[in-house]
Backbone as a printed PyTorch tensor [residue, N CA C, xyz], in Angstrom:
tensor([[[  0.8290,  -1.2070,   0.0000],
         [  0.0000,   0.0000,   0.0000],
         [  0.8670,   1.2630,   0.0000]],

        [[  1.8950,   1.2700,   0.8730],
         [  2.7740,   2.4400,   0.9440],
         [  3.5070,   2.6390,  -0.3730]],

        [[  4.0530,   1.5460,  -0.9310],
         [  4.8220,   1.6590,  -2.1660],
         [  3.9510,   2.1300,  -3.3300]],

        [[  2.7090,   1.6890,  -3.3880],
         [  1.8370,   2.0280,  -4.5210],
         [  1.2430,   3.4270,  -4.4220]],

        [[  0.8700,   3.8520,  -3.2140],
         [  0.1700,   5.1310,  -3.0690],
         [  0.8190,   6.0790,  -2.0590]],

        [[  1.1430,   5.5560,  -0.8810],
         [  1.6180,   6.4010,   0.2110],
         [  2.9250,   7.1060,  -0.0650]],

        [[  3.8540,   6.4160,  -0.7000],
         [  5.1800,   6.9980,  -0.9480],
         [  5.0870,   8.2230,  -1.8540]],

        [[  4.3190,   8.1000,  -2.9360],
         [  4.1690,   9.2270,  -3.8610],
         [  3.4380,  10.3880,  -3.1950]],

        [[  2.4030,  10.0830,  -2.4260],
         [  1.6590,  11.1240,  -1.7140],
         [  2.5670,  11.8670,  -0.7450]],

        [[  3.3860,  11.1200,  -0.0170],
         [  4.3280,  11.7240,   0.9290],
         [  5.3530,  12.5900,   0.2040]],

        [[  5.8550,  12.1010,  -0.9370],
         [  6.8100,  12.8690,  -1.7470],
         [  6.2350,  14.2330,  -2.1230]],

        [[  5.0070,  14.2290,  -2.6150],
         [  4.3750,  15.4730,  -3.0750],
         [  4.1260,  16.4210,  -1.9080]],

        [[  3.5780,  15.9070,  -0.8160],
         [  3.2630,  16.7570,   0.3380],
         [  4.5200,  17.3940,   0.9240]],

        [[  5.5640,  16.5990,   1.1410],
         [  6.8010,  17.1330,   1.7300],
         [  7.4690,  18.1150,   0.7790]],

        [[  7.4840,  17.8030,  -0.5190],
         [  8.0910,  18.7170,  -1.4960],
         [  7.3620,  20.0570,  -1.5300]],

        [[  6.0270,  20.0280,  -1.4750],
         [  5.2500,  21.2730,  -1.4660],
         [  5.5370,  22.0930,  -0.2080]],

        [[  5.6700,  21.4100,   0.9220],
         [  5.9810,  22.1000,   2.1800],
         [  7.3340,  22.7980,   2.0970]],

        [[  8.3060,  22.1430,   1.4240],
         [  9.6600,  22.6910,   1.3780],
         [  9.9200,  23.6070,   0.1810]],

        [[  8.9300,  23.8340,  -0.6630],
         [  9.1260,  24.7440,  -1.8000],
         [  9.5320,  26.1560,  -1.3730]],

        [[  8.9330,  26.7450,  -0.3240],
         [  9.4010,  28.0640,   0.1140],
         [ 10.8740,  28.0590,   0.5220]],

        [[ 11.3300,  26.9660,   1.1440],
         [ 12.7430,  26.8490,   1.5080],
         [ 13.6080,  26.8050,   0.2550]],

        [[ 13.1450,  26.0810,  -0.7650],
         [ 13.8660,  26.0290,  -2.0370],
         [ 14.0090,  27.4280,  -2.6220]],

        [[ 12.9330,  28.2070,  -2.5800],
         [ 12.9710,  29.5740,  -3.1080],
         [ 13.9850,  30.4290,  -2.3550]],

        [[ 14.0230,  30.2970,  -1.0340],
         [ 14.9890,  31.0600,  -0.2260],
         [ 16.4230,  30.6580,  -0.5460]],

        [[ 16.6570,  29.3560,  -0.6960],
         [ 18.0040,  28.8650,  -1.0160],
         [ 18.4430,  29.3880,  -2.3780]],

        [[ 17.5390,  29.3810,  -3.3490],
         [ 17.8690,  29.8920,  -4.6810],
         [ 18.1970,  31.3750,  -4.6320]],

        [[ 17.4020,  32.1440,  -3.8960],
         [ 17.6600,  33.5840,  -3.7780],
         [ 19.0050,  33.8570,  -3.1170]],

        [[ 19.3640,  33.0350,  -2.1400],
         [ 20.6190,  33.2360,  -1.4170],
         [ 21.8320,  32.7750,  -2.2230]],

        [[ 21.6930,  31.6710,  -2.9480],
         [ 22.8470,  31.0600,  -3.6200],
         [ 23.0770,  31.5560,  -5.0450]],

        [[ 22.0050,  31.9020,  -5.7480],
         [ 22.1170,  32.2580,  -7.1650],
         [ 23.1410,  33.3560,  -7.4490]],

        [[ 23.1770,  34.4600,  -6.6790],
         [ 24.1670,  35.5030,  -6.9770],
         [ 25.6090,  35.0050,  -6.8630]],

        [[ 25.8940,  34.1850,  -5.8560],
         [ 27.2540,  33.6660,  -5.6760],
         [ 27.6520,  32.7540,  -6.8320]],

        [[ 26.7260,  31.9050,  -7.2680],
         [ 27.0160,  30.9910,  -8.3780],
         [ 27.2460,  31.7760,  -9.6610]],

        [[ 26.3690,  32.7440,  -9.9330],
         [ 26.4530,  33.4820, -11.1900],
         [ 27.6730,  34.3990, -11.2450]],

        [[ 27.8850,  35.2030, -10.2090],
         [ 28.9400,  36.2130, -10.2710],
         [ 30.3450,  35.6380, -10.1280]],

        [[ 30.4590,  34.3980,  -9.7020],
         [ 31.7940,  33.7970,  -9.6180],
         [ 32.4070,  33.5920, -10.9970]],

        [[ 31.5910,  33.1690, -11.9800],
         [ 32.1480,  32.9420, -13.3180],
         [ 31.1610,  33.2610, -14.4440]],

        [[ 30.0730,  33.9720, -14.0890],
         [ 29.0520,  34.3840, -15.0660],
         [ 28.4320,  33.1890, -15.8030]],

        [[ 28.3860,  32.0490, -15.1420],
         [ 27.8000,  30.8540, -15.7510],
         [ 26.3680,  30.6520, -15.3040]],

        [[ 25.7060,  29.6180, -15.8150],
         [ 24.3160,  29.3460, -15.4320],
         [ 24.1900,  28.9660, -13.9580]],

        [[ 23.0290,  29.1960, -13.3950],
         [ 22.7630,  28.8740, -11.9860],
         [ 22.5600,  27.3700, -11.8150]],

        [[ 21.8580,  26.7840, -12.7760],
         [ 21.5000,  25.3710, -12.6600],
         [ 22.3840,  24.4790, -13.5220]],

        [[ 22.4910,  23.2380, -13.0890],
         [ 23.1710,  22.1880, -13.8380],
         [ 22.1150,  21.1300, -14.1480]],

        [[ 21.9790,  20.8010, -15.4230],
         [ 20.9890,  19.8100, -15.8520],
         [ 21.7220,  18.6600, -16.5300]],

        [[ 21.3470,  17.4400, -16.1730],
         [ 22.0400,  16.2670, -16.7100],
         [ 21.0530,  15.1100, -16.8870]],

        [[ 21.2540,  14.3330, -17.9390],
         [ 20.4100,  13.1570, -18.1720],
         [ 20.7750,  12.0490, -17.1900]],

        [[ 19.7550,  11.5070, -16.5110],
         [ 19.9340,  10.3830, -15.5920],
         [ 18.8990,   9.3090, -15.9160]],

        [[ 19.1440,   8.1090, -15.3730],
         [ 18.1960,   7.0070, -15.5420],
         [ 17.1600,   7.0430, -14.4280]],

        [[ 15.8930,   7.0360, -14.8080],
         [ 14.8130,   7.0210, -13.8370],
         [ 14.1970,   5.6390, -13.6970]],

        [[ 12.9830,   5.6100, -13.2090],
         [ 12.2780,   4.3450, -12.9910],
         [ 12.1490,   3.5660, -14.2980]],

        [[ 12.4570,   2.2840, -14.2250],
         [ 12.4520,   1.3710, -15.3750],
         [ 13.3730,   1.8450, -16.5030]],

        [[ 14.3900,   2.6060, -16.1520],
         [ 15.3990,   3.0210, -17.1210],
         [ 15.0520,   4.2370, -17.9450]],

        [[ 13.9020,   4.8350, -17.6980],
         [ 13.4830,   6.0080, -18.4820],
         [ 14.3800,   7.2030, -18.1600]],

        [[ 14.9990,   7.8260, -19.1830],
         [ 15.8640,   8.9850, -18.9300],
         [ 15.0470,  10.2120, -18.4950]],

        [[ 15.6630,  11.0290, -17.6550],
         [ 15.0480,  12.2980, -17.2540],
         [ 16.1610,  13.3010, -16.9800]],

        [[ 15.8010,  14.5730, -16.9070],
         [ 16.7700,  15.6380, -16.6330],
         [ 16.7990,  15.9310, -15.1420]],

        [[ 17.9350,  15.6360, -14.5040],
         [ 18.0840,  15.9450, -13.0800],
         [ 18.5120,  17.4020, -12.9450]],

        [[ 18.0290,  18.0610, -11.9170],
         [ 18.2950,  19.4820, -11.7030],
         [ 19.1060,  19.6770, -10.4300]],

        [[ 20.2090,  20.4240, -10.5480],
         [ 21.0470,  20.7430,  -9.3900],
         [ 21.4960,  22.1940,  -9.4930]],

        [[ 21.9570,  22.7470,  -8.3840],
         [ 22.6590,  24.0260,  -8.4520],
         [ 24.0540,  23.7210,  -8.9850]],

        [[ 24.5280,  24.5390,  -9.9050],
         [ 25.8220,  24.2690, -10.5440],
         [ 26.9660,  24.4660,  -9.5500]],

        [[ 27.8720,  23.4930,  -9.5060],
         [ 29.0100,  23.5560,  -8.5820],
         [ 30.3550,  23.5390,  -9.3050]],

        [[ 30.3330,  23.3870, -10.6240],
         [ 31.5760,  23.3300, -11.4000],
         [ 31.6300,  24.4530, -12.4180]],

        [[ 32.8350,  24.7430, -12.8550],
         [ 33.0060,  25.7180, -13.9240],
         [ 32.2560,  25.2250, -15.1570]],

        [[ 31.5480,  26.1240, -15.8690],
         [ 30.7950,  25.6780, -17.0510],
         [ 31.6990,  25.1480, -18.1610]],

        [[ 32.9970,  25.4700, -18.1060],
         [ 33.9400,  24.9970, -19.1250],
         [ 34.7280,  23.7790, -18.6490]],

        [[ 34.3140,  23.1960, -17.5290],
         [ 35.0340,  22.0470, -16.9700],
         [ 34.9170,  20.8400, -17.8900]],

        [[ 36.0420,  20.1200, -18.1060],
         [ 35.9600,  18.9000, -18.9160],
         [ 35.1310,  17.8410, -18.2030]],

        [[ 34.4950,  16.9830, -18.9860],
         [ 33.6410,  15.9260, -18.4390],
         [ 34.5020,  14.6920, -18.1800]],

        [[ 34.8600,  14.4660, -16.9360],
         [ 35.6990,  13.3270, -16.5660],
         [ 34.8370,  12.2370, -15.9580]],

        [[ 34.9720,  11.0310, -16.4950],
         [ 34.2050,   9.8950, -15.9770],
         [ 35.0890,   8.6570, -15.9100]],

        [[ 34.6790,   7.7540, -15.0540],
         [ 35.3340,   6.4570, -14.9910],
         [ 34.8630,   5.6330, -16.1940]],

        [[ 35.4820,   4.4800, -16.3950],
         [ 35.1430,   3.6270, -17.5350],
         [ 33.6780,   3.1990, -17.5300]],

        [[ 33.0860,   3.0830, -16.3390],
         [ 31.6840,   2.6490, -16.2450],
         [ 30.6930,   3.8010, -16.3680]],

        [[ 31.2130,   5.0180, -16.6160],
         [ 30.3370,   6.1720, -16.7800],
         [ 30.0480,   6.9160, -15.5000]],

        [[ 30.5670,   6.4200, -14.3640],
         [ 30.3330,   7.1030, -13.0920],
         [ 31.1690,   8.3710, -13.0230]],

        [[ 30.6970,   9.3350, -12.2640],
         [ 31.4030,  10.6000, -12.1590],
         [ 32.6020,  10.4760, -11.2400]],

        [[ 33.5810,  11.3310, -11.4720],
         [ 34.7950,  11.3090, -10.6780],
         [ 34.9230,  12.5410,  -9.8030]],

        [[ 33.9130,  13.4030,  -9.8220],
         [ 34.0050,  14.6730,  -9.1130],
         [ 34.0620,  14.4860,  -7.6070]],

        [[ 34.8480,  15.3260,  -6.9460],
         [ 34.9150,  15.3370,  -5.4870],
         [ 35.1030,  16.7790,  -5.0420]],

        [[ 35.0840,  17.0010,  -3.7500],
         [ 35.2510,  18.3640,  -3.2370],
         [ 36.6410,  18.9130,  -3.5230]],

        [[ 37.6210,  18.0380,  -3.7530],
         [ 38.9790,  18.4840,  -4.0450],
         [ 39.2170,  18.6730,  -5.5460]],

        [[ 38.2350,  18.3830,  -6.3570],
         [ 38.3510,  18.4930,  -7.8030],
         [ 38.5850,  19.9560,  -8.1810]],

        [[ 39.6350,  20.2490,  -8.9690],
         [ 39.9110,  21.6460,  -9.3450],
         [ 38.8210,  22.2780, -10.2020]],

        [[ 37.9390,  21.4720, -10.7620],
         [ 36.8510,  22.0050, -11.5830],
         [ 35.7240,  22.5880, -10.7330]],

        [[ 35.7060,  22.2490,  -9.4440],
         [ 34.6510,  22.7210,  -8.5460],
         [ 34.9280,  24.1700,  -8.1560]],

        [[ 33.9220,  25.0280,  -8.2650],
         [ 34.0670,  26.4450,  -7.9300],
         [ 34.0880,  26.6420,  -6.4130]],

        [[ 34.4370,  27.8520,  -5.9720],
         [ 34.4470,  28.1400,  -4.5250],
         [ 33.0430,  27.9990,  -3.9400]],

        [[ 32.0720,  28.5910,  -4.6270],
         [ 30.6920,  28.4600,  -4.1400],
         [ 30.2370,  27.0040,  -4.2200]],

        [[ 30.7270,  26.2950,  -5.2310],
         [ 30.3800,  24.8840,  -5.3970],
         [ 30.8510,  24.0220,  -4.2440]],

        [[ 32.0180,  24.3440,  -3.6950],
         [ 32.5280,  23.5700,  -2.5510],
         [ 31.5980,  23.7060,  -1.3420]],

        [[ 31.1180,  24.9240,  -1.1280],
         [ 30.1880,  25.1580,  -0.0100],
         [ 28.8730,  24.4190,  -0.2640]],

        [[ 28.3720,  24.5200,  -1.4810],
         [ 27.1070,  23.8580,  -1.8190],
         [ 27.2120,  22.3450,  -1.6500]],

        [[ 28.3430,  21.7790,  -2.0430],
         [ 28.5190,  20.3250,  -1.9130],
         [ 28.6800,  19.9030,  -0.4610]],

        [[ 29.4380,  20.6890,   0.3050],
         [ 29.6340,  20.3390,   1.7260],
         [ 28.3070,  20.3100,   2.4740]],

        [[ 27.4130,  21.2050,   2.1010],
         [ 26.1150,  21.3110,   2.7840],
         [ 25.0000,  20.5420,   2.0630]],

        [[ 25.3280,  19.9760,   0.8970],
         [ 24.3620,  19.2600,   0.0410],
         [ 23.2330,  20.1580,  -0.4680]],

        [[ 23.4260,  21.4790,  -0.4140],
         [ 22.3980,  22.4050,  -0.9100],
         [ 22.2460,  22.3400,  -2.4290]],

        [[ 23.2800,  21.8560,  -3.1210],
         [ 23.1880,  21.7420,  -4.5790],
         [ 22.1110,  20.7450,  -5.0130]],

        [[ 21.7170,  19.8500,  -4.1000],
         [ 20.7150,  18.8300,  -4.4190],
         [ 19.2690,  19.3230,  -4.2240]],

        [[ 19.0900,  20.4350,  -3.5280],
         [ 17.7450,  20.9000,  -3.1540],
         [ 16.8140,  21.1250,  -4.3590]],

        [[ 17.2990,  21.6250,  -5.5160],
         [ 16.3850,  21.7920,  -6.6570],
         [ 15.7260,  20.4930,  -7.1280]],

        [[ 16.2400,  19.3560,  -6.6860],
         [ 15.6380,  18.0790,  -7.0800],
         [ 14.2430,  17.8920,  -6.4800]],

        [[ 13.8610,  18.7780,  -5.5520],
         [ 12.4680,  18.7760,  -5.0870],
         [ 11.5190,  18.9750,  -6.2740]],

        [[ 11.9680,  19.7370,  -7.2790],
         [ 11.1560,  19.9380,  -8.4830],
         [ 11.0620,  18.6470,  -9.2830]],

        [[ 12.1680,  17.8660,  -9.3140],
         [ 12.1280,  16.5480,  -9.9540],
         [ 11.1420,  15.6180,  -9.2440]],

        [[ 11.0870,  15.7490,  -7.9100],
         [ 10.1570,  14.9280,  -7.1190],
         [  8.7160,  15.3120,  -7.4490]],

        [[  8.4310,  16.6050,  -7.4730],
         [  7.0720,  17.0630,  -7.7900],
         [  6.6440,  16.6340,  -9.1910]],

        [[  7.5890,  16.6500, -10.1090],
         [  7.2980,  16.2590, -11.4920],
         [  7.0370,  14.7560, -11.6090]],

        [[  7.5520,  13.9800, -10.6510],
         [  7.3480,  12.5310, -10.6820],
         [  8.5260,  11.7470, -11.2030]],

        [[  9.6250,  12.4370, -11.5280],
         [ 10.8290,  11.7490, -12.0010],
         [ 11.5970,  11.0970, -10.8570]],

        [[ 11.4810,  11.6830,  -9.6620],
         [ 12.2480,  11.2160,  -8.5160],
         [ 11.3560,  11.0870,  -7.2890]],

        [[ 11.9420,  10.4890,  -6.2490],
         [ 11.3070,  10.3830,  -4.9440],
         [ 12.2310,  11.0460,  -3.9310]],

        [[ 11.7370,  11.3300,  -2.7450],
         [ 12.6250,  11.8460,  -1.7010],
         [ 13.6570,  10.7940,  -1.3290]],

        [[ 13.2300,   9.5290,  -1.2570],
         [ 14.1160,   8.4210,  -0.8960],
         [ 14.0740,   7.3550,  -1.9770]],

        [[ 15.2550,   6.9060,  -2.3770],
         [ 15.3770,   5.8560,  -3.3850],
         [ 16.8190,   5.7610,  -3.8240]],

        [[ 17.1620,   4.8080,  -4.6530],
         [ 18.5340,   4.7170,  -5.1610],
         [ 18.9000,   5.9850,  -5.9290]],

        [[ 20.1210,   6.4660,  -5.7640],
         [ 20.5390,   7.6540,  -6.5100],
         [ 20.5590,   7.3370,  -7.9990]],

        [[ 20.0730,   8.2650,  -8.8380],
         [ 20.0170,   7.9970, -10.2760],
         [ 21.3980,   8.0140, -10.9220]],

        [[ 21.6550,   7.0280, -11.7660],
         [ 22.9310,   6.9610, -12.4780],
         [ 22.8290,   7.7420, -13.7830]],

        [[ 23.9720,   8.0120, -14.3820],
         [ 24.0050,   8.7010, -15.6660],
         [ 23.3160,   7.8530, -16.7290]],

        [[ 22.6990,   8.5120, -17.6860],
         [ 21.9580,   7.8050, -18.7420],
         [ 22.8330,   7.5680, -19.9640]],

        [[ 24.1060,   7.2440, -19.7310],
         [ 25.0330,   7.0520, -20.8480],
         [ 25.0530,   5.6070, -21.3360]],

        [[ 25.0030,   4.6490, -20.4140],
         [ 25.0540,   3.2360, -20.7980],
         [ 23.6970,   2.7690, -21.3160]],

        [[ 23.7100,   1.7320, -22.1590],
         [ 22.4890,   1.1540, -22.7160],
         [ 21.7380,   0.3970, -21.6210]],

        [[ 20.4960,   0.7750, -21.3830],
         [ 19.6990,   0.1510, -20.3130],
         [ 19.5520,  -1.3540, -20.5210]],

        [[ 19.4380,  -1.7900, -21.7670],
         [ 19.2670,  -3.2180, -22.0630],
         [ 20.4650,  -4.0390, -21.5910]],

        [[ 21.6320,  -3.3840, -21.4930],
         [ 22.8500,  -4.0870, -21.0810],
         [ 23.0480,  -4.0770, -19.5630]],

        [[ 22.1500,  -3.4450, -18.8280],
         [ 22.2790,  -3.3820, -17.3630],
         [ 22.1940,  -4.7840, -16.7600]],

        [[ 22.9270,  -4.9830, -15.6800],
         [ 22.8520,  -6.2420, -14.9400],
         [ 21.4990,  -6.3290, -14.2300]],

        [[ 21.1730,  -7.5210, -13.7390],
         [ 19.9030,  -7.7220, -13.0290],
         [ 19.8110,  -6.8260, -11.7990]],

        [[ 20.9300,  -6.6520, -11.0980],
         [ 20.9510,  -5.8100,  -9.8930],
         [ 20.6930,  -4.3520, -10.2580]],

        [[ 21.3270,  -3.8800, -11.3280],
         [ 21.1380,  -2.4860, -11.7460],
         [ 19.6990,  -2.2310, -12.1940]],

        [[ 19.1060,  -3.2180, -12.8510],
         [ 17.7100,  -3.0540, -13.2800],
         [ 16.7590,  -3.1040, -12.0870]],

        [[ 17.0800,  -3.9560, -11.1290],
         [ 16.2100,  -4.0930,  -9.9560],
         [ 16.1100,  -2.7860,  -9.1870]],

        [[ 17.2290,  -2.0710,  -9.0620],
         [ 17.2220,  -0.8180,  -8.3090],
         [ 16.3770,   0.2580,  -9.0000]],

        [[ 16.0750,   0.0420, -10.2810],
         [ 15.2650,   1.0020, -11.0280],
         [ 13.7820,   0.6180, -11.0730]],

        [[ 13.3880,  -0.3280, -10.2280],
         [ 11.9520,  -0.6500, -10.1170],
         [ 11.2080,   0.4310,  -9.3310]],

        [[ 11.9630,   1.2620,  -8.6440],
         [ 11.3760,   2.3840,  -7.9010],
         [ 11.9610,   3.6840,  -8.4470]],

        [[ 11.3180,   4.7960,  -8.1420],
         [ 11.8580,   6.0880,  -8.5690],
         [ 13.1830,   6.3400,  -7.8620]],

        [[ 14.1620,   6.9170,  -8.5620],
         [ 15.4110,   7.2820,  -7.8880],
         [ 15.1470,   8.3790,  -6.8630]],

        [[ 16.0300,   8.4900,  -5.8800],
         [ 15.7850,   9.4260,  -4.7900],
         [ 16.8120,  10.5330,  -4.6510]],

        [[ 16.4150,  11.5850,  -3.9480],
         [ 17.3530,  12.6440,  -3.5720],
         [ 18.3810,  12.0610,  -2.6130]],

        [[ 17.9270,  11.1800,  -1.7490],
         [ 18.8270,  10.4220,  -0.8810],
         [ 18.3990,   8.9600,  -0.9280]],

        [[ 19.2940,   8.0910,  -0.4810],
         [ 19.0060,   6.6630,  -0.4750],
         [ 19.7320,   5.9720,   0.6640]],

        [[ 19.5270,   4.6830,   0.7760],
         [ 20.1410,   3.9200,   1.8680],
         [ 21.6640,   4.0410,   1.8420]],

        [[ 22.2620,   3.8580,   0.6710],
         [ 23.7280,   3.9200,   0.5550],
         [ 24.2660,   5.2840,   0.9500]],

        [[ 23.5910,   6.3510,   0.4980],
         [ 24.0470,   7.7050,   0.7980],
         [ 23.8910,   8.0180,   2.2780]],

        [[ 22.8130,   7.5820,   2.8710],
         [ 22.5500,   7.8820,   4.2770],
         [ 23.5150,   7.1680,   5.2090]],

        [[ 23.7890,   5.8970,   4.9180],
         [ 24.5720,   5.0920,   5.8540],
         [ 26.0460,   4.9510,   5.4880]],

        [[ 26.3870,   5.1710,   4.2120],
         [ 27.7800,   4.9600,   3.8140],
         [ 28.3840,   6.1280,   3.0430]],

        [[ 27.5470,   7.0730,   2.6040],
         [ 27.9830,   8.2020,   1.7800],
         [ 28.8650,   7.6760,   0.6520]],

        [[ 30.1420,   8.0590,   0.6030],
         [ 31.0180,   7.5970,  -0.4740],
         [ 32.1150,   6.6740,   0.0270]],

        [[ 31.8390,   5.9740,   1.1120],
         [ 32.8360,   5.0890,   1.7150],
         [ 32.7920,   3.6740,   1.1360]],

        [[ 31.8740,   3.3970,   0.1990],
         [ 31.7810,   2.0610,  -0.3920],
         [ 31.8230,   2.1570,  -1.9150]],

        [[ 32.0780,   1.0320,  -2.5660],
         [ 32.1930,   0.9930,  -4.0270],
         [ 30.8220,   1.1340,  -4.6900]],

        [[ 30.8430,   1.4360,  -5.9830],
         [ 29.5940,   1.5490,  -6.7460],
         [ 28.8400,   0.2210,  -6.7420]],

        [[ 29.5730,  -0.8900,  -6.8560],
         [ 28.9360,  -2.2100,  -6.8660],
         [ 28.2090,  -2.4800,  -5.5540]],

        [[ 28.8310,  -2.0890,  -4.4270],
         [ 28.2060,  -2.2880,  -3.1260],
         [ 26.9730,  -1.3930,  -2.9830]],

        [[ 27.0500,  -0.1690,  -3.5200],
         [ 25.8770,   0.7200,  -3.5030],
         [ 24.7140,   0.0920,  -4.2670]],

        [[ 25.0190,  -0.4760,  -5.4390],
         [ 23.9720,  -1.1090,  -6.2450],
         [ 23.3360,  -2.2780,  -5.4910]],

        [[ 24.1670,  -3.0630,  -4.7940],
         [ 23.6590,  -4.2090,  -4.0320],
         [ 22.7270,  -3.7400,  -2.9090]],

        [[ 23.1480,  -2.6960,  -2.1990],
         [ 22.3220,  -2.1580,  -1.1130],
         [ 21.0350,  -1.5280,  -1.6480]],

        [[ 21.1360,  -0.9010,  -2.8170],
         [ 19.9400,  -0.3250,  -3.4440],
         [ 18.9140,  -1.4090,  -3.7690]],

        [[ 19.4040,  -2.5560,  -4.2620],
         [ 18.5080,  -3.6700,  -4.5820],
         [ 17.8390,  -4.2000,  -3.3120]],

        [[ 18.5880,  -4.2490,  -2.2120],
         [ 18.0170,  -4.6720,  -0.9260],
         [ 16.9580,  -3.6740,  -0.4540]],

        [[ 17.2110,  -2.3820,  -0.7010],
         [ 16.2320,  -1.3510,  -0.3420],
         [ 14.9110,  -1.5920,  -1.0750]],

        [[ 14.9950,  -1.9130,  -2.3600],
         [ 13.7860,  -2.1560,  -3.1570],
         [ 12.9640,  -3.2930,  -2.5420]],

        [[ 13.6560,  -4.3390,  -2.0680],
         [ 12.9660,  -5.4830,  -1.4490],
         [ 12.3420,  -5.1300,  -0.0960]],

        [[ 12.9510,  -4.1550,   0.6000],
         [ 12.5390,  -3.8490,   1.9800],
         [ 11.7750,  -2.5390,   2.1150]],

        [[ 11.4140,  -1.9200,   1.0080],
         [ 10.8100,  -0.5870,   1.0080],
         [  9.6100,  -0.5050,   1.9490]],

        [[  9.6380,   0.5080,   2.8160],
         [  8.5300,   0.7400,   3.7480],
         [  8.5910,   2.1820,   4.2370]],

        [[  7.5060,   2.6570,   4.8140],
         [  7.4800,   4.0060,   5.3790],
         [  8.5240,   4.1400,   6.4790]],

        [[  8.6130,   3.1290,   7.3280],
         [  9.5690,   3.1660,   8.4430],
         [ 11.0070,   3.2600,   7.9320]],

        [[ 11.3400,   2.4720,   6.9030],
         [ 12.6970,   2.5080,   6.3510],
         [ 12.9800,   3.8680,   5.7210]],

        [[ 12.0320,   4.4080,   4.9650],
         [ 12.2280,   5.7310,   4.3550],
         [ 12.4480,   6.8020,   5.4220]],

        [[ 11.6850,   6.7410,   6.4930],
         [ 11.8350,   7.7080,   7.5810],
         [ 13.2190,   7.6000,   8.2170]],

        [[ 13.6910,   6.3720,   8.4400],
         [ 15.0260,   6.1580,   9.0120],
         [ 16.1100,   6.7240,   8.0940]],

        [[ 15.9470,   6.5250,   6.7810],
         [ 16.9280,   7.0210,   5.8080],
         [ 16.9500,   8.5470,   5.7980]],

        [[ 15.7900,   9.1770,   5.8440],
         [ 15.7230,  10.6450,   5.8690],
         [ 16.4140,  11.1910,   7.1120]],

        [[ 16.1240,  10.6210,   8.2700],
         [ 16.7420,  11.0840,   9.5230],
         [ 18.2470,  10.8590,   9.5130]],

        [[ 18.6850,   9.7150,   8.9890],
         [ 20.1200,   9.4200,   8.9160],
         [ 20.8170,  10.3630,   7.9390]],

        [[ 20.1540,  10.6930,   6.8400],
         [ 20.7220,  11.6300,   5.8610],
         [ 20.9420,  12.9950,   6.4970]],

        [[ 19.9590,  13.4750,   7.2380],
         [ 20.0830,  14.7740,   7.9100],
         [ 21.2710,  14.7630,   8.8590]],

        [[ 21.4180,  13.6840,   9.6190],
         [ 22.5450,  13.5510,  10.5500],
         [ 23.8730,  13.5510,   9.8070]],

        [[ 23.9640,  12.7970,   8.7000],
         [ 25.2070,  12.7160,   7.9260],
         [ 25.5840,  14.0600,   7.3220]],

        [[ 24.5810,  14.7880,   6.8130],
         [ 24.8480,  16.1060,   6.2180],
         [ 25.3260,  17.0810,   7.2880]],

        [[ 24.6800,  17.0720,   8.4470],
         [ 25.0820,  17.9740,   9.5290],
         [ 26.4940,  17.6670,  10.0140]],

        [[ 26.8630,  16.3970,   9.9830],
         [ 28.2210,  16.0040,  10.3880],
         [ 29.2190,  16.1310,   9.2490]],

        [[ 28.6920,  16.3930,   8.0310],
         [ 29.5120,  16.5060,   6.8200],
         [ 30.3750,  15.2630,   6.6310]],

        [[ 29.7650,  14.1270,   6.7640],
         [ 30.4630,  12.8450,   6.7330],
         [ 30.5770,  12.2960,   5.3170]],

        [[ 31.8320,  12.1350,   4.8100],
         [ 32.1090,  11.5060,   3.5110],
         [ 31.2640,  12.0840,   2.3810]],

        [[ 31.1300,  13.4060,   2.3600],
         [ 30.2380,  14.0150,   1.3680],
         [ 30.9130,  14.1020,   0.0020]],

        [[ 30.1910,  13.6720,  -0.9940],
         [ 30.5900,  13.7660,  -2.3900],
         [ 29.3090,  13.7310,  -3.1990]],

        [[ 29.3760,  14.1320,  -4.4460],
         [ 28.1570,  14.1760,  -5.2570],
         [ 28.0320,  12.9620,  -6.1490]],

        [[ 26.7760,  12.4880,  -6.3210],
         [ 26.4630,  11.4310,  -7.2820],
         [ 25.8830,  12.0790,  -8.5200]]])
C-alpha cells in the first residue's frame, strides 16, 4: 500500500511544504554561483529514472561551465570536493548538500522520490544493465538513499547497487523515515560528502 500510493503522496506533500525553503536557497545562492564565473545557476544532466526512463536531473551548478567531463570507464562521475573544476561556491554547496535541493522539483514532477537509489548517468544502454542495476530502477530514484545515508562515499559503486537492490525489497514508510533522519545527521556532520 505504501509503495503504490503512500510513498508518492508523501513525496508530493513534503516537497510542497519545502518549496518556500527552495525559493529562499535559490535567492541566497544564485548571486554567488552566477557572479563567480558568469555561468548558469542550474546544472541539468540526463539520468536514468524508474524502469530506465531517462530524465533531466536538476542541481545548483558547482563546477566551472567549461570544466571537462571526466568519468570512470563505467560512466560514473569522478568529481569530489577536491576536484579543481569545482568552484568556490560549489565547494560550499557540496559540503552542505544544498546543490541537491532543486531536485524537489524533480520529485514534484514525478521523475524522482525523496528516498530511493541515486540515479545513475543515462550514458550506458539500459538493455545491457545487470539484473541488480535493473532491480534498483523498479522504484523512482531518490534525492537520498540507503547507501548515501549510511555509507555516503565510503563504499564501491557495486556495493551501492547491491544495497539499493536490498532497499527495493525492503521498502517501507519506516525505512524511508530512518533514511531521511540518517541523511540529515550525515549532512550535519559533513560525513564523507561527495556528489552522485
